[in-house]
Each structure stands twice: as C-alpha cells, then as structure tokens.
XYZ file of C-alpha atoms in Angstrom:
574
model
C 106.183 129.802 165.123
C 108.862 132.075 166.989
C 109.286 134.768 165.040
C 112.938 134.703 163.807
C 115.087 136.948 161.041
C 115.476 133.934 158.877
C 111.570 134.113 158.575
C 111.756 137.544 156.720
C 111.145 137.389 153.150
C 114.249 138.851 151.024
C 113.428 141.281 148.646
C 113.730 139.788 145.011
C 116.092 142.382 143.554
C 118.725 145.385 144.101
C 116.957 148.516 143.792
C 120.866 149.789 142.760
C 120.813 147.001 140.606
C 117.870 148.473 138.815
C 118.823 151.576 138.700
C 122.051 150.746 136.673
C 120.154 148.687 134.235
C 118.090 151.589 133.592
C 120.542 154.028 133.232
C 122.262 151.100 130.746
C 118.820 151.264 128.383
C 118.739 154.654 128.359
C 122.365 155.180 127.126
C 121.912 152.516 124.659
C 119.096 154.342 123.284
C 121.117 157.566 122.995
C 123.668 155.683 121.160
C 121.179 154.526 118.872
C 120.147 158.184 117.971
C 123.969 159.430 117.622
C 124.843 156.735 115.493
C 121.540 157.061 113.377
C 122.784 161.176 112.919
C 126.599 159.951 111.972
C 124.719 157.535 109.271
C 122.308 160.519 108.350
C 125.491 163.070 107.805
C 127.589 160.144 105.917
C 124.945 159.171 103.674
C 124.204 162.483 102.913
C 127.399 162.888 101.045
C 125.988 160.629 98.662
C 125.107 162.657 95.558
C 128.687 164.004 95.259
C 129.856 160.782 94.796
C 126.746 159.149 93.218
C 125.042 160.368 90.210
C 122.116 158.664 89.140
C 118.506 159.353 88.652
C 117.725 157.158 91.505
C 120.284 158.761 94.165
C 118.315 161.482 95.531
C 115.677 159.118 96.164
C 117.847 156.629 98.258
C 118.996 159.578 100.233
C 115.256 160.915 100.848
C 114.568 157.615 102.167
C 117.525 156.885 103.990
C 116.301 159.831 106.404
C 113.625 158.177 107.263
C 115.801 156.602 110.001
C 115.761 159.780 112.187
C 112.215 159.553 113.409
C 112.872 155.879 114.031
C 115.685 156.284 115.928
C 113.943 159.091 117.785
C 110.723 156.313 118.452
C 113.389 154.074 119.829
C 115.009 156.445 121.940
C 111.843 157.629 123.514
C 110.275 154.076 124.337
C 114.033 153.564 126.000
C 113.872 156.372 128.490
C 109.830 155.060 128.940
C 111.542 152.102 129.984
C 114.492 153.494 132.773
C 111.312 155.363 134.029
C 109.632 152.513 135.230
C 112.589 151.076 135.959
C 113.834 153.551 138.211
C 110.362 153.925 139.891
C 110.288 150.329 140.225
C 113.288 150.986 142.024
C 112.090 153.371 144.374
C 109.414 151.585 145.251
C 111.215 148.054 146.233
C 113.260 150.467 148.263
C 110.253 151.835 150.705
C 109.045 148.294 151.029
C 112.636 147.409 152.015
C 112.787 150.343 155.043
C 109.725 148.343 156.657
C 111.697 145.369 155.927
C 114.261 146.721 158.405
C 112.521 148.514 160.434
C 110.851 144.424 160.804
C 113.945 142.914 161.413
C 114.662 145.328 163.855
C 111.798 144.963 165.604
C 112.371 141.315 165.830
C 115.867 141.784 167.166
C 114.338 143.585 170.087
C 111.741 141.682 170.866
C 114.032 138.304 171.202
C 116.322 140.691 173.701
C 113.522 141.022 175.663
C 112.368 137.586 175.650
C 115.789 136.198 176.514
C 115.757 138.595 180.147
C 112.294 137.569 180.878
C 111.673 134.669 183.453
C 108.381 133.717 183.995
C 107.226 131.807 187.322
C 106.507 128.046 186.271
C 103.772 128.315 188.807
C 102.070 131.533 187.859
C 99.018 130.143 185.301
C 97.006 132.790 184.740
C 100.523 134.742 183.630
C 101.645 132.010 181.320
C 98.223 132.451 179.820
C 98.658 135.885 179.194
C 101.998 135.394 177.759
C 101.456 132.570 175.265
C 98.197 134.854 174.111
C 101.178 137.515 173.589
C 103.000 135.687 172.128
C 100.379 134.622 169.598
C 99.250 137.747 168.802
C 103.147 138.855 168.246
C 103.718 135.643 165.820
C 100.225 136.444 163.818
C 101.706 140.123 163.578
C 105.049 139.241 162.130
C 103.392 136.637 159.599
C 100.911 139.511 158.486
C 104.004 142.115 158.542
C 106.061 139.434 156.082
C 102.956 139.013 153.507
C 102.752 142.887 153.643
C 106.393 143.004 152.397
C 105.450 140.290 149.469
C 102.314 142.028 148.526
C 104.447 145.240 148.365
C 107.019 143.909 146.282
C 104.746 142.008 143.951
C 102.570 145.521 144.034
C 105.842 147.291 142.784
C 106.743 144.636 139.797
C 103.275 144.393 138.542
C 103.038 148.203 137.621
C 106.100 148.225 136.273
C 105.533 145.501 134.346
C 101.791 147.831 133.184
C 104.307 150.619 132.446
C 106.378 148.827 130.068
C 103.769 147.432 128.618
C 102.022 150.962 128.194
C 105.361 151.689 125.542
C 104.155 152.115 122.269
C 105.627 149.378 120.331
C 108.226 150.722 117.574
C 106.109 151.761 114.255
C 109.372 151.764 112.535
C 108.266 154.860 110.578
C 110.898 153.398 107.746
C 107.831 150.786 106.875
C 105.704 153.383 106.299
C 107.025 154.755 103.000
C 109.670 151.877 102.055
C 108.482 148.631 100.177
C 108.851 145.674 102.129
C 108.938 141.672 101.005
C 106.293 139.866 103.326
C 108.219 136.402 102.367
C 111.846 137.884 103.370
C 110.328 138.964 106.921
C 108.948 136.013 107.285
C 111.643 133.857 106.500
C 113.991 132.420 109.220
C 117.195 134.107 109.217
C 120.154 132.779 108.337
C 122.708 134.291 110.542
C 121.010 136.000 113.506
C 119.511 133.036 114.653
C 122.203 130.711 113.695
C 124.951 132.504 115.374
C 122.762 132.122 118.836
C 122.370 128.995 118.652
C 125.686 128.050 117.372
C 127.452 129.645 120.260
C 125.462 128.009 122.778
C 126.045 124.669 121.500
C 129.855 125.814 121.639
C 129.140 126.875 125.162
C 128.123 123.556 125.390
C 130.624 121.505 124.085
C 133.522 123.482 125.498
C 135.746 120.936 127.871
C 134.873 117.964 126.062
C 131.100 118.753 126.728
C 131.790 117.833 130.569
C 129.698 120.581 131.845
C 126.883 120.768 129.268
C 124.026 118.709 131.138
C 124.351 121.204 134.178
C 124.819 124.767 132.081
C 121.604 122.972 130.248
C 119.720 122.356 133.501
C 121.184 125.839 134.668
C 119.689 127.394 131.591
C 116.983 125.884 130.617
C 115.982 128.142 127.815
C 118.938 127.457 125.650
C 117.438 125.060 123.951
C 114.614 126.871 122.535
C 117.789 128.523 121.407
C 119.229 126.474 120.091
C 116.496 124.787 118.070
C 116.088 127.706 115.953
C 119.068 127.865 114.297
C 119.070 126.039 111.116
C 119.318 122.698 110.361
C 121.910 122.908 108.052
C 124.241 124.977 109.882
C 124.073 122.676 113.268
C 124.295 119.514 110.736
C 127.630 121.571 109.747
C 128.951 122.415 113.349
C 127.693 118.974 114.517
C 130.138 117.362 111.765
C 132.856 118.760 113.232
C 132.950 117.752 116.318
C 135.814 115.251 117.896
C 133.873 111.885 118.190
C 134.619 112.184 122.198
C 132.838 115.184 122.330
C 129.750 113.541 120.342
C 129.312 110.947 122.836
C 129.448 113.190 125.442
C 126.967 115.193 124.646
C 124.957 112.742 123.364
C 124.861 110.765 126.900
C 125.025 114.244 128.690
C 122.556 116.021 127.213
C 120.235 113.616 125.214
C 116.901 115.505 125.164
C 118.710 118.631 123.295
C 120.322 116.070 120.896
C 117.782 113.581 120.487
C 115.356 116.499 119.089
C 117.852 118.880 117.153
C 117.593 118.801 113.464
C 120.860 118.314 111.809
C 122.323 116.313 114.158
C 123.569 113.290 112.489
C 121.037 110.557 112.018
C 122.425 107.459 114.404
C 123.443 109.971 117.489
C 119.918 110.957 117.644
C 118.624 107.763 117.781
C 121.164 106.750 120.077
C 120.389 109.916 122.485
C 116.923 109.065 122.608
C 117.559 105.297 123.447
C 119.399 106.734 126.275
C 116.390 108.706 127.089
C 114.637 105.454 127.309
C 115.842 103.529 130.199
C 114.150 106.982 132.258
C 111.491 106.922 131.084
C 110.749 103.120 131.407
C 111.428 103.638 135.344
C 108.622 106.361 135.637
C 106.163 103.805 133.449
C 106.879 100.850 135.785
C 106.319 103.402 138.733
C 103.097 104.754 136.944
C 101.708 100.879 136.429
C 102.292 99.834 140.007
C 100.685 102.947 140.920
C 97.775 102.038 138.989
C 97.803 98.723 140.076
C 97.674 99.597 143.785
C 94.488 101.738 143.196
C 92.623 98.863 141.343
C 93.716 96.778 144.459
C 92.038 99.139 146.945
C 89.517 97.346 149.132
C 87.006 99.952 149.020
C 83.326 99.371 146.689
C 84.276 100.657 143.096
C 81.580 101.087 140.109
C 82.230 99.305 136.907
C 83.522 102.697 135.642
C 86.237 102.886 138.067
C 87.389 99.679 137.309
C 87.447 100.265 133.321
C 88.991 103.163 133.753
C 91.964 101.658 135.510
C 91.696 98.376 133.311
C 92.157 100.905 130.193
C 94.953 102.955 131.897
C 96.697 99.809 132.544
C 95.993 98.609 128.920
C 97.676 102.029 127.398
C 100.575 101.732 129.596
C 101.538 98.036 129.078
C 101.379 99.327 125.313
C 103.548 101.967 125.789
C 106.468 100.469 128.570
C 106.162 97.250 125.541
C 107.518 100.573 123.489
C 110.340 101.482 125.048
C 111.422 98.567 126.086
C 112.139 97.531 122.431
C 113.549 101.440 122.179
C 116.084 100.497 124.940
C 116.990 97.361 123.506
C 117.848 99.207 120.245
C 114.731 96.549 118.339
C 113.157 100.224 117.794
C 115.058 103.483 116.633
C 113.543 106.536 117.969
C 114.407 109.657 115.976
C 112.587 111.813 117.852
C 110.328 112.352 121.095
C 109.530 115.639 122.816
C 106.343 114.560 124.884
C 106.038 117.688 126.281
C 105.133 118.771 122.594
C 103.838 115.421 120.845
C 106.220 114.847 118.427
C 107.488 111.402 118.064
C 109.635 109.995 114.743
C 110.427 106.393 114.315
C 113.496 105.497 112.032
C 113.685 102.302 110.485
C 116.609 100.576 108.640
C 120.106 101.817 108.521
C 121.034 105.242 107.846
C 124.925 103.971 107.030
C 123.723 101.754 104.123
C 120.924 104.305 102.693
C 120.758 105.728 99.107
C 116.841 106.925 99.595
C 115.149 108.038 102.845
C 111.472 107.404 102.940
C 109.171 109.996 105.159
C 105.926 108.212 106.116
C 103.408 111.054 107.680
C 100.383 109.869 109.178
C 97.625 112.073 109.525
C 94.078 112.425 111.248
C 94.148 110.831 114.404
C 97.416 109.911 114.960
C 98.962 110.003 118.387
C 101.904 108.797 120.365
C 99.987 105.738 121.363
C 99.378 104.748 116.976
C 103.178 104.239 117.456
C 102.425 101.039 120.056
C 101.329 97.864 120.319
C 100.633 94.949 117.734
C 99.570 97.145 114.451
C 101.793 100.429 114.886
C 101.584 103.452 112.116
C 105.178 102.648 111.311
C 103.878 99.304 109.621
C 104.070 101.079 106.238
C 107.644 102.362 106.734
C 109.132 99.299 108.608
C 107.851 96.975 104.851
C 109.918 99.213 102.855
C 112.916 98.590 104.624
C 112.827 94.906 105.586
C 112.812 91.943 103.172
C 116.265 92.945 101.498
C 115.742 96.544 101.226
C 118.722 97.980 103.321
C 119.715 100.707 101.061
C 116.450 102.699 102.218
C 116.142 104.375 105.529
C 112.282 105.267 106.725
C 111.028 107.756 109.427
C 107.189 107.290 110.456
C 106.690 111.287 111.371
C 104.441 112.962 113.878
C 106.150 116.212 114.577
C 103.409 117.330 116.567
C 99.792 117.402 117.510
C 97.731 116.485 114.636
C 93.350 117.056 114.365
C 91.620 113.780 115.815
C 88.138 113.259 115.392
C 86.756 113.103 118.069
C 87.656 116.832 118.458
C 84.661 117.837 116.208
C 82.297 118.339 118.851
C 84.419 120.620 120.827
C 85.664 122.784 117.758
C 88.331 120.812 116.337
C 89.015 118.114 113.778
C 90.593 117.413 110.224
C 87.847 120.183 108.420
C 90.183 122.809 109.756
C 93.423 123.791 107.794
C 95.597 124.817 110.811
C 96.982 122.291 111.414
C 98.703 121.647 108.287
C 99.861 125.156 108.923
C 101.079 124.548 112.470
C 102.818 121.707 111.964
C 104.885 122.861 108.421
C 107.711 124.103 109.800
C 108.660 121.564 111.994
C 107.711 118.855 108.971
C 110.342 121.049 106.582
C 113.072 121.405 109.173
C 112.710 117.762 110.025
C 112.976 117.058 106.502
C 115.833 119.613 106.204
C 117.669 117.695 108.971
C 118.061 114.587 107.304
C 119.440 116.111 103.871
C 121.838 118.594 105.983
C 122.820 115.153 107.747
C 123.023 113.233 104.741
C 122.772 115.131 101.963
C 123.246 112.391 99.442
C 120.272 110.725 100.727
C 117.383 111.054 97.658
C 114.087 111.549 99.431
C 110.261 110.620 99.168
C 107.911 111.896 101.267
C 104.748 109.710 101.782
C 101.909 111.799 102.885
C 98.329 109.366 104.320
C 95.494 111.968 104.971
C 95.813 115.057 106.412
C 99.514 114.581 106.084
C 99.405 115.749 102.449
C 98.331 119.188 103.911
C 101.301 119.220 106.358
C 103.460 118.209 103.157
C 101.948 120.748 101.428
C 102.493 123.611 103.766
C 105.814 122.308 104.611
C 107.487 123.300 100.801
C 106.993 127.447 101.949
C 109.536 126.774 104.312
C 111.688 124.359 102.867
C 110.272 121.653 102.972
C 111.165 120.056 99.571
C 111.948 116.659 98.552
C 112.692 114.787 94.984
C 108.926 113.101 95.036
C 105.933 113.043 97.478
C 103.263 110.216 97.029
C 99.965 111.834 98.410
C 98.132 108.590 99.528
C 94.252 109.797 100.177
C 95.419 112.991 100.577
C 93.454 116.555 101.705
C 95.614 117.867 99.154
C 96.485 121.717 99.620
C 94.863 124.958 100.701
C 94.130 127.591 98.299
C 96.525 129.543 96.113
C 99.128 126.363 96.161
C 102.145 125.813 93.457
C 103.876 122.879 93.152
C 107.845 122.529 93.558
C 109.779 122.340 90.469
C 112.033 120.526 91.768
C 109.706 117.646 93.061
C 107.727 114.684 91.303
C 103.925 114.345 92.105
C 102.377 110.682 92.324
C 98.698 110.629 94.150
C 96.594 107.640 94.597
C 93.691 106.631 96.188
C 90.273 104.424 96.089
C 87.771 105.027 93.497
C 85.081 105.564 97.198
C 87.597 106.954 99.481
C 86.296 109.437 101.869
C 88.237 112.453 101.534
C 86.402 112.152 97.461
C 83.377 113.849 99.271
C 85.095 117.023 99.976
C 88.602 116.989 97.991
C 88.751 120.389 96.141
C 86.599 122.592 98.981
C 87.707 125.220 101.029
C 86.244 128.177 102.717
C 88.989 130.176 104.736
C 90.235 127.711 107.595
C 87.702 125.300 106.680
C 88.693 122.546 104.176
C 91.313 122.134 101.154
C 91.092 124.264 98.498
C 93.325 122.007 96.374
C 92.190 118.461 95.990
C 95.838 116.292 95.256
C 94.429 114.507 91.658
C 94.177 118.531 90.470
C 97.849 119.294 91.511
C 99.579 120.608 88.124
C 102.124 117.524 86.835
C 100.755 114.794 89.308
C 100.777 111.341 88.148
C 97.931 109.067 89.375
C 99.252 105.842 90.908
C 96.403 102.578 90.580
C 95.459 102.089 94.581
C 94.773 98.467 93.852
C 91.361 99.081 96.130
C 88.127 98.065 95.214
C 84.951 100.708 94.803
C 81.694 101.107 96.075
C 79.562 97.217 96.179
C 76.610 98.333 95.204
C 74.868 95.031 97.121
C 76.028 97.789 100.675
C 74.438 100.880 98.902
C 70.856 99.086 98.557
C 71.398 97.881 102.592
C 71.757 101.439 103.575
C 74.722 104.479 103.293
C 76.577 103.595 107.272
C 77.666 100.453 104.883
C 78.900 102.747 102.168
C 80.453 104.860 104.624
C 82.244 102.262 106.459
C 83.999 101.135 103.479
C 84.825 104.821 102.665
C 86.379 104.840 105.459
C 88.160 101.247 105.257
C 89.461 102.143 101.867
C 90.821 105.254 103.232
C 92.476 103.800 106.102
C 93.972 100.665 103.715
C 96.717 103.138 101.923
C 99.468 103.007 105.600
C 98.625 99.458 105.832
C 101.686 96.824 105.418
C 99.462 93.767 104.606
C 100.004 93.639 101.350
C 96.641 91.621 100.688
C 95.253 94.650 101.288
C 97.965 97.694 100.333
C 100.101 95.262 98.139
C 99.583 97.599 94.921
C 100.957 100.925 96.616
C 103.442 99.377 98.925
C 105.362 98.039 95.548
C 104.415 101.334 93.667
C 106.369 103.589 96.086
C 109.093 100.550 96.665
C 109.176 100.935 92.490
C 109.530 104.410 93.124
C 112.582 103.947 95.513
C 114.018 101.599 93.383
C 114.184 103.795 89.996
C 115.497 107.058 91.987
C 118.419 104.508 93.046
C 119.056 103.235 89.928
C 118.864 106.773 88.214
C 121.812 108.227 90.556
C-alpha cells in the first residue's frame, strides 16, 4: 500500500478530555469531604436538642463518617492521577503521530516531482525496493502508535485498579443487616430503570429500537428495576405507545418482568418470524454440507443427520410461535431462559407455574412430547379460567455434566437461578395481581422454588412433585400451602434429606413443616425386577420419577387431577 494520512491510526481519546474528567473526580471527592464536615458540625448540635441516654452514642457514631469521607477522597485524587498521567502519555504518542503525518506529507511532495524514465530498469528496481521499504516503515510506525496507546490505557487501567477499595470505616463499628444489603433496592434501581424506559417511550416510542441499539446496555438496566414498579409504569402507558414498543423493541419487552402478560407474548411472536429466517438459513446450510461430494465417515454424516434432526425440531417451534398456536413468554437464548404460556391470561382466576428441572433445555420445549405437556392439560379440556407457564429461566444441571464437574448433586443451581424464578413469578402478580398462583416444582425445580421465596418468590401453594426439596437451614412461607408427592421407589428417595455444603439437599420436601402428602397414583418397586438384577430397579426409579410432568393421564392421571383439584378449590374459595 501507498502510504496515505487516512492510513494513520487516530488516537482513541482527548488527552484534554481526560484531563477535565479528572479534575471533575477530584472535585467531586472534595465535595464529598465538605459536605461530610457540614453533616459532622450539624449533627453535632444534637445533644442540645436531644436528650436521651442513647444521644451521645448516635453522635459518637455519626463521626465515623469523617475517615470515610477522607478514604473516598483519597482513592478520588488516586484516580485523576492516573488519569492525568494517562493523559500525558496519549499525548507523547500523539507528537510521533504528527511528526508521522508529517512525514508522510513530505514524502508524497516528493513523489509527485519525481519522474522516473520508463526505460531505466535497474532504477525502477531500486525505486519500487524504496518504496517497499518506506510502506513496511509506515505500517511498523502506525502499530507503534497502537501499541503506545494501548501501553498507556493498560497502566492506567493497573493504577486504578491498585485503589484500595473503600473499607467504609462506618462498617467497622456500626451493626449492619446482611438481608437489607442484600436485598434489591427499591428506589435506586427502580428510578434507573424507570427513566430509561421513559427515555424510551418518549415520542410515541418512535426512536426506542435505535437509542436501544445505540445503547445497548440499557437493558441490563432496565431489567433490574422491579417487577412491580415497571408492571406499574407499563400500565400506564397510551395503548399506541405499547404497540410501539412492543414491535420496536421486542427483545427488551418480550423478557421484562412486569410487563403485561399478552404484550410479552406478542413481542416475542414478533421475535419469531427472525429467528425462523436464520433457522431456514442454518438448515440449508447444513444441508449443503451433507451434499458435499467429497468421502465422509459415518460420523460426519450422523452428525449432520442429528443437526438437521434438532433443527427441524426447533424451526417446527417457532413456526407454531409465529402462527400464535404457541405463546412464548419468554426467550433470551443468549442466557437459556425460555417460558411457554398456555391458555388465556384475559379469562384467568389461577396461574399455574410448571418448573422442570434436571435436564431440561430449550430443545425439551420441541417436538412431539414437549415439557409443557403438563401445563398445556391443565388448561385445555374446558379449563380456560387457568393460565400456565412451563418455566426455564435459565441454565439448569444436566446429567451428563457429572463427569466434567457438574450435575443435579450440586445446590447452585437452585441458587443461581432463584432470583430470576421469584421475579418471574413477581411479574405475573405485579401484571395481574388478582391472579391466585401455584407453583409446580418436578425435580430439581423444587430447589429453585425453594431458593426463590428469599427473594420473593412466594405464591399461595407449591406442589413439589419428586422434589430435591431445600438446602439446609430452610423455613417455609406462611403465607403458602405445601402439597408434595411422589412414588413410593422414586429416585431422588435415595438421597432426599442429605447435604454436605454445595453438595445435595439438606431438606428432603415430605420433612417440610405443614406439607401435605398428595397419593402419586405410581406403583412401587416389582419385586419380580429386584431378583433380575438392580439396572431394573433403577430404571423404574427413574421412570417413576420422570412420570410426575407427564400429561398421559394413564400414567400421571392421579396428580394431574390433584393439582387441577387444587386449582379448582382456590377458585371456588375467592
């Protein structure tokens, strides 16, 4: 290449830029230590207007401020430090930047007066070898000017990392409520994400899909605020508005809890007819490569016979979510979550929260014998004043993890997935909030509905269907009926009740204080299978385990009508 100024890298900030940001932190800092002193010389009026035994001691601790403020203030001017040298040093790069371009400059002048003499060979040699070693100069002169700037960033990134984080010297002395700081706020968090969604919707909600892919980070946002105060804002929005954001912006909608229960499901129905495009494109890919006449092993082939298999499954998915045959709730891929809604929402009394547990992926949602089966039976046949979600909110253990260190024995993922099981559950009531809920819980999904209640997770019932149960040191609601059932062999009877640390269930569900035991309606262990060997045994374990999401009711009849009975008597009771 001819080396050219539109070649030469740009530096990737204002050094003057810097510098005022710096000088910014600092003076916020300072402001944090005067106003800390004002509060220090105010409060100390307090025993002339405050007598009680307990007043000298809230002014003793009140001072404890000062040396926080002072921490604060000194990690600040750390910070314009860096900054500033930061600065400096993106400025010294940027002198060889010019003195580059400059360079450059002159050596096109020259070019442009120089005529070589067509039929002088041995000179045009020369010249192109010039000219090579000129071009291999300037590209090793622009990486210099990269590696410089990156050089500059990453030490002052080191520096501010070197700050000692804040030891807020108040938490030294002053008792402090583990469950307040680690419960979500209420207004902090709320008021960011409530203005961006106002940011969003201003002008009808014309410009929120490009502020959105402007700002991508929003909805993080956005997400944490809480369910009940976006099912609040949402509610007030001019129907216009609603549709435009839901067709605008239908991967922020179609996964906020709060938002009302049909706009989601139509936002991610609009999110459908995308994704079925890039499916189709994915199978003909697929199909092309199985086509290719080159020799392929019997693996190769399977493997594209089973890719092709899984895709057919899932485009047969959301093609039935783009005719509207299936309601999708929820779907952030990028995650794993996925929530299927069956029945209508308009016509509920009761919502029913099916959560599925070990093994459970997008793909149980596909195909002939879907995970929603359960769900889908207690809405059909007559039932339209119940609305059903079939929940996977995120990953959850499969087990064929085991050998690599995963797998249902560990408790963590009860714990991960919690809070997004209670704020799902918290954005249907803040949607609906006359909506009486159960929450049935298959497997390891009792330990996510266990978690869940710490962060507000509750419901009116759950029905733990061979359940883990709960991890050590767990209380029931008050406010929530207990029903448990499962098979007089099912597997998790082997190790209900046994936990050590992250390993197991301390808290098997038939030992949960109040719980009523439901019949299964599932046979026990045939003895003829124990004489023929314990893979028999195990296998029906197993069977009888897996029987209690099943919508045959041949096989799950006595549950499915239990929790239907269930259903029934909560609307009947209201």
């Amino acid at each position: 290449m001819t080396p050219s100024l539109d070649d030469i890298p740009a530096c990737p900030a204002d050094p003057e830029g810097l510098r005022r940001l710096g000088a910014a932190i600092e003076a916020a800092g300072s402001g944090t230590r005067e106003a800390t002193e004002h509060v220090l010389f105010s409060w100390g009026l307090l025993p002339g207007v405050y007598q009680a035994p307990e007043a000298s001691e809230l002014q003793q601790a009140m001072r404890l401020l000062n040396p926080a403020a002072a921490e604060i203030d000194t990690g600040l001017r750390a910070a314009r430090t860096a900054i500033e040298t930061l600065a400096d040093e993106l400025e010294a790069v940027n002198r060889r930047r010019a003195a580059l371009i400059e360079e450059v400059r002159n050596s096109s002048a020259v070019q442009a007066l120089n005529f070589p003499d067509p039929a002088d060979a041995a000179g045009q040699r020369f010249r192109d070898a010039a000219l090579a070693e000129r071009e291999a100069a300037f590209r090793r002169d622009c990486a210099a000017l990269i590696d410089g700037w990156d050089a500059a960033a990453l030490a002052c990134a080191a520096a501010l990392r070197a700050i000692p984080d804040v030891s807020w010297t108040l938490s030294h002395d002053l008792p402090v409520d583990a469950a307040l700081l680690a419960a979500p706020s209420t207004s902090i968090l709320d008021e960011a994400a409530l203005s961006l969604l106002q940011r969003l919707a201003q002008d009808g909600g014309a410009d929120a899909a490009s502020l959105l892919a402007e700002h991508p980070e929003w909805a993080a946002t956005i997400r944490q605020g809480r369910p009940e105060a976006v099912a609040e804002w949402w509610a007030s929005l001019p129907p216009g508005v609603v549709t435009t954001l839901v067709t605008g912006v239908p991967a922020l909608i179609g996964n906020l809890d709060g938002v009302a229960l049909a706009d989601r499901v139509a936002a991610n129905r609009a999110r459908a007819a995308a994704h079925l495009t890039e499916l189709l494109r994915q199978r003909e890919e697929a199909l092309l490569q199985g086509r290719q006449p080159v020799l392929r092993s019997d693996p190769d082939l399977y493997g594209v016979a089973n890719r092709l298999a899984a895709l057919d499954r899932e485009i047969a998915y959301f093609r039935a979510v783009n005719d509207g045959s299936k309601h999708l709730y929820a779907w952030d891929p990028g995650h794993g979550s996925l929530i299927e809604m069956s029945g209508d929402p308009s016509t509920a009394k009761s919502a029913l929260f099916v959560v599925p547990g070990t093994n459970t992926t997008a793909d149980s949602f596909y195909g002939d014998d879907p995970v929603t089966g359960f769900a889908d039976w207690q809405t059909k046949g007559g039932r339209a004043s119940v609305v059903a979600f079939t929940v996977m909110t995120g990953p959850m253990p499969q087990l064929d993890e085991i050998p690599i260190g995963g797998g249902p024995q560990w408790n963590g993922y009860a714990e991960a997935r919690a809070p997004e099981y209670a704020d799902f559950v918290r954005g249907v009531k803040a949607a609906q909030p006359d909506l009486w809920t159960l929450s049935y819980e298959h497997s390891y999904g009792g330990g996510v509905g266990s978690a869940a209640e710490a962060y507000g997770g509750r419901v009116n019932s759950r029905f733990l269907a061979a359940s883990v149960g709960a991890v050590d040191g767990y209380s029931p609601s008050p406010e929530t009926t207990y029903y448990a059932a499962q098979g007089p062999d099912d597997i998790n009877r082997y190790y209900a009740g046994r936990q050590l640390g992250p390993l197991g269930f301390g808290v098997g569900p038939e030992s949960i204080d109040g719980i009523e035991i439901v019949d299964s309606g599932l046979p026990g262990m045939n003895p003829a299978k124990l004489a023929l060997g314990v893979p028999l045994v195990v296998a029906d374990s197993v069977s009888h385990h897996n029987a209690l999401m099943s919508d045959d009711e041949r096989v799950n009849g006595t549950v499915l009508n239990a929790v239907n009975q269930i259903l029934n008597k909560a609307r009947a009771g209201r």
